[in-house]
XYZ file of N, CA and C in Angstrom:
288
model
N 41.153 -28.805 23.066
C 42.159 -29.750 23.513
C 42.132 -29.849 25.044
N 41.980 -28.689 25.711
C 41.940 -28.701 27.174
C 40.712 -29.453 27.677
N 39.580 -29.244 27.036
C 38.348 -29.939 27.443
C 38.494 -31.452 27.291
N 39.130 -31.879 26.232
C 39.326 -33.317 26.007
C 40.287 -33.894 27.041
N 41.319 -33.149 27.399
C 42.260 -33.615 28.428
C 41.535 -33.819 29.757
N 40.643 -32.907 30.105
C 39.854 -33.042 31.333
C 38.986 -34.289 31.265
N 38.361 -34.497 30.128
C 37.507 -35.682 29.961
C 38.300 -36.970 30.085
N 39.464 -37.012 29.481
C 40.281 -38.243 29.536
C 40.674 -38.591 30.965
N 40.905 -37.577 31.795
C 41.237 -37.838 33.199
C 40.020 -38.324 33.973
N 38.833 -37.826 33.614
C 37.618 -38.121 34.376
C 36.837 -39.324 33.852
N 37.009 -39.666 32.580
C 36.203 -40.719 31.949
C 37.087 -41.867 31.496
N 36.618 -43.056 31.733
C 37.350 -44.256 31.320
C 37.449 -44.360 29.798
N 36.426 -43.938 29.106
C 36.365 -44.103 27.654
C 35.732 -45.433 27.308
N 35.362 -45.574 26.063
C 34.692 -46.785 25.601
C 35.685 -47.875 25.251
N 35.307 -49.112 25.529
C 36.044 -50.253 24.981
C 35.584 -50.381 23.544
N 36.483 -50.177 22.628
C 36.103 -50.167 21.219
C 37.124 -50.966 20.426
N 36.642 -51.931 19.714
C 37.539 -52.767 18.906
C 38.161 -52.012 17.733
N 37.615 -50.853 17.386
C 38.150 -50.097 16.259
C 39.364 -49.260 16.650
N 39.443 -48.862 17.916
C 40.525 -47.998 18.373
C 41.690 -48.850 18.861
N 42.853 -48.638 18.284
C 44.056 -49.363 18.674
C 44.953 -48.450 19.489
N 45.060 -48.728 20.777
C 45.938 -48.014 21.698
C 45.450 -46.608 22.043
N 44.270 -46.237 21.581
C 43.764 -44.886 21.816
C 42.631 -44.844 22.825
N 42.082 -43.661 22.985
C 40.959 -43.403 23.882
C 39.791 -42.913 23.044
N 38.591 -43.384 23.356
C 37.388 -42.935 22.654
C 36.345 -42.533 23.689
N 35.780 -41.353 23.498
C 34.763 -40.859 24.420
C 33.435 -41.575 24.186
N 32.503 -41.291 25.080
C 31.120 -41.694 24.831
C 30.665 -41.002 23.551
N 29.599 -41.483 22.963
C 29.076 -40.901 21.716
C 28.141 -39.731 22.039
N 28.733 -38.699 22.629
C 27.937 -37.593 23.153
C 28.413 -36.213 22.697
N 29.179 -36.155 21.623
C 29.730 -34.882 21.174
C 28.641 -33.823 20.988
N 27.501 -34.203 20.434
C 26.466 -33.225 20.093
C 25.588 -32.830 21.273
N 25.832 -33.394 22.450
C 25.060 -33.023 23.634
C 25.927 -32.457 24.745
N 27.221 -32.383 24.546
C 28.131 -31.856 25.572
C 27.884 -30.365 25.767
N 28.178 -29.874 26.965
C 27.952 -28.464 27.306
C 29.226 -27.620 27.297
N 30.397 -28.260 27.226
C 31.637 -27.478 27.215
C 31.653 -26.551 25.997
N 32.178 -25.327 26.152
C 32.147 -24.363 25.042
C 32.796 -24.865 23.753
N 33.967 -25.497 23.830
C 34.632 -25.988 22.618
C 33.843 -27.108 21.950
N 33.322 -28.020 22.748
C 32.484 -29.090 22.208
C 31.250 -28.496 21.521
N 30.610 -27.505 22.161
C 29.402 -26.882 21.591
C 29.727 -26.186 20.280
N 30.845 -25.448 20.230
C 31.213 -24.757 18.984
C 31.419 -25.746 17.860
N 32.148 -26.815 18.133
C 32.402 -27.818 17.106
C 31.100 -28.497 16.675
N 30.255 -28.872 17.617
C 28.983 -29.528 17.289
C 28.100 -28.610 16.454
N 28.055 -27.332 16.803
C 27.241 -26.374 16.044
C 27.760 -26.248 14.619
N 29.080 -26.124 14.470
C 29.684 -26.017 13.143
C 29.394 -27.276 12.315
N 29.577 -28.443 12.926
C 29.337 -29.692 12.200
C 27.876 -29.840 11.799
N 26.954 -29.488 12.691
C 25.533 -29.553 12.341
C 25.215 -28.658 11.154
N 25.805 -27.464 11.132
C 25.581 -26.534 10.024
C 26.114 -27.112 8.718
N 27.342 -27.614 8.735
C 27.971 -28.169 7.532
C 27.207 -29.416 7.053
N 26.849 -30.287 7.986
C 26.100 -31.497 7.613
C 24.747 -31.143 7.017
N 24.067 -30.197 7.628
C 22.766 -29.779 7.104
C 22.868 -29.245 5.684
N 23.870 -28.408 5.435
C 24.064 -27.853 4.092
C 24.435 -28.942 3.087
N 25.266 -29.881 3.497
C 25.651 -30.969 2.587
C 24.440 -31.816 2.218
N 23.631 -32.155 3.191
C 22.451 -32.985 2.924
C 21.444 -32.226 2.068
N 21.239 -30.947 2.364
C 20.339 -30.137 1.538
C 20.826 -30.087 0.093
N 22.145 -30.009 -0.097
C 22.709 -29.954 -1.440
C 22.538 -31.245 -2.224
N 22.376 -32.365 -1.531
C 22.212 -33.658 -2.202
C 20.748 -34.013 -2.452
N 19.844 -33.412 -1.696
C 18.437 -33.808 -1.758
C 17.680 -33.042 -2.835
N 16.709 -33.697 -3.461
C 15.852 -32.975 -4.400
C 15.038 -31.914 -3.650
N 14.646 -30.850 -4.323
C 13.864 -29.798 -3.666
C 12.637 -30.380 -2.950
N 12.437 -29.945 -1.706
C 11.274 -30.371 -0.939
C 11.380 -31.738 -0.291
N 12.421 -32.495 -0.602
C 12.524 -33.867 -0.099
C 12.764 -33.930 1.405
N 13.261 -32.858 1.981
C 13.600 -32.881 3.400
C 12.526 -32.266 4.287
N 11.415 -31.861 3.706
C 10.344 -31.239 4.488
C 9.914 -32.176 5.618
N 9.900 -31.655 6.825
C 9.465 -32.434 7.978
C 10.505 -33.387 8.532
N 11.695 -33.386 7.958
C 12.741 -34.290 8.447
C 13.645 -33.551 9.438
N 14.262 -34.312 10.322
C 15.166 -33.761 11.320
C 16.554 -34.372 11.139
N 17.583 -33.540 11.225
C 18.959 -34.021 11.163
C 19.327 -34.609 12.517
N 19.768 -35.839 12.527
C 20.226 -36.486 13.751
C 21.703 -36.806 13.566
N 22.521 -36.285 14.463
C 23.967 -36.480 14.353
C 24.486 -37.209 15.587
N 25.507 -37.998 15.370
C 26.137 -38.774 16.423
C 27.635 -38.540 16.296
N 28.307 -38.245 17.396
C 29.739 -37.988 17.317
C 30.436 -38.281 18.622
N 31.750 -38.410 18.536
C 32.569 -38.717 19.695
C 33.976 -38.235 19.432
N 34.817 -38.353 20.451
C 36.213 -37.915 20.362
C 37.103 -39.148 20.383
N 38.054 -39.198 19.482
C 39.113 -40.210 19.490
C 40.435 -39.505 19.764
N 41.243 -40.091 20.625
C 42.599 -39.592 20.865
C 43.533 -40.774 20.653
N 44.399 -40.640 19.670
C 45.350 -41.705 19.355
C 46.773 -41.221 19.617
N 47.502 -41.934 20.471
C 48.895 -41.570 20.713
C 49.751 -41.983 19.515
N 51.022 -41.616 19.496
C 51.887 -42.111 18.424
C 51.795 -43.637 18.340
N 51.551 -44.149 17.154
C 51.381 -45.585 16.947
C 49.946 -46.041 17.086
N 49.070 -45.196 17.623
C 47.659 -45.537 17.758
C 46.911 -45.252 16.459
N 45.795 -45.924 16.266
C 45.014 -45.731 15.044
C 43.625 -46.322 15.226
N 42.768 -46.001 14.277
C 41.450 -46.607 14.219
C 41.437 -47.569 13.049
N 41.027 -48.795 13.321
C 40.981 -49.820 12.281
C 39.934 -49.459 11.230
N 40.137 -49.886 9.985
C 39.114 -49.656 8.960
C 37.773 -50.245 9.420
N 36.715 -49.479 9.194
C 35.385 -49.910 9.615
C 34.333 -49.126 8.842
N 33.090 -49.495 9.010
C 31.968 -48.803 8.383
C 31.044 -48.266 9.471
N 30.204 -47.356 9.072
C 29.185 -46.801 9.966
C 27.826 -47.137 9.356
N 27.283 -48.311 9.670
C 26.010 -48.709 9.072
C 24.887 -47.757 9.488
N 23.928 -47.623 8.629
C 22.742 -46.782 8.850
C 23.077 -45.294 8.876
N 24.261 -44.901 8.427
C 24.634 -43.481 8.369
C 24.606 -43.016 6.920
N 24.006 -41.869 6.694
C 24.032 -41.267 5.365
C 25.428 -40.689 5.087
N 25.996 -40.038 6.082
C 27.332 -39.461 5.962
C 28.141 -39.842 7.195
N 29.430 -39.999 7.017
C 30.325 -40.163 8.160
C 31.647 -39.509 7.793
N 32.378 -39.103 8.807
C 33.645 -38.450 8.536
C 34.422 -38.211 9.802
N 35.578 -37.597 9.660
C 36.451 -37.285 10.783
C 36.879 -35.835 10.694
N 37.012 -35.211 11.833
C 37.526 -33.847 11.932
C 38.826 -33.918 12.721
N 39.920 -33.451 12.120
C 41.226 -33.497 12.784
C 41.642 -32.098 13.194
């Protein structure tokens, strides 16, 4: 939470039609160096990898690389993200 507060003060955030009244970071969650961001990215990569392995037939993932994209949304009271899709994504989700 502290790392995100620092980012919100330093970064303008993205103009995003999906976010209503909120702030959205750059899509750089998985490359950030802050300790909390790194812990979360590592955990998510592990969970995503296990989920994909569980869905794939044996051997189907040989030679493939997991590519993840993530960002931070901060919505104040009354703020929200409009319904939308994530095209070209095998999995998408939110961590609260």
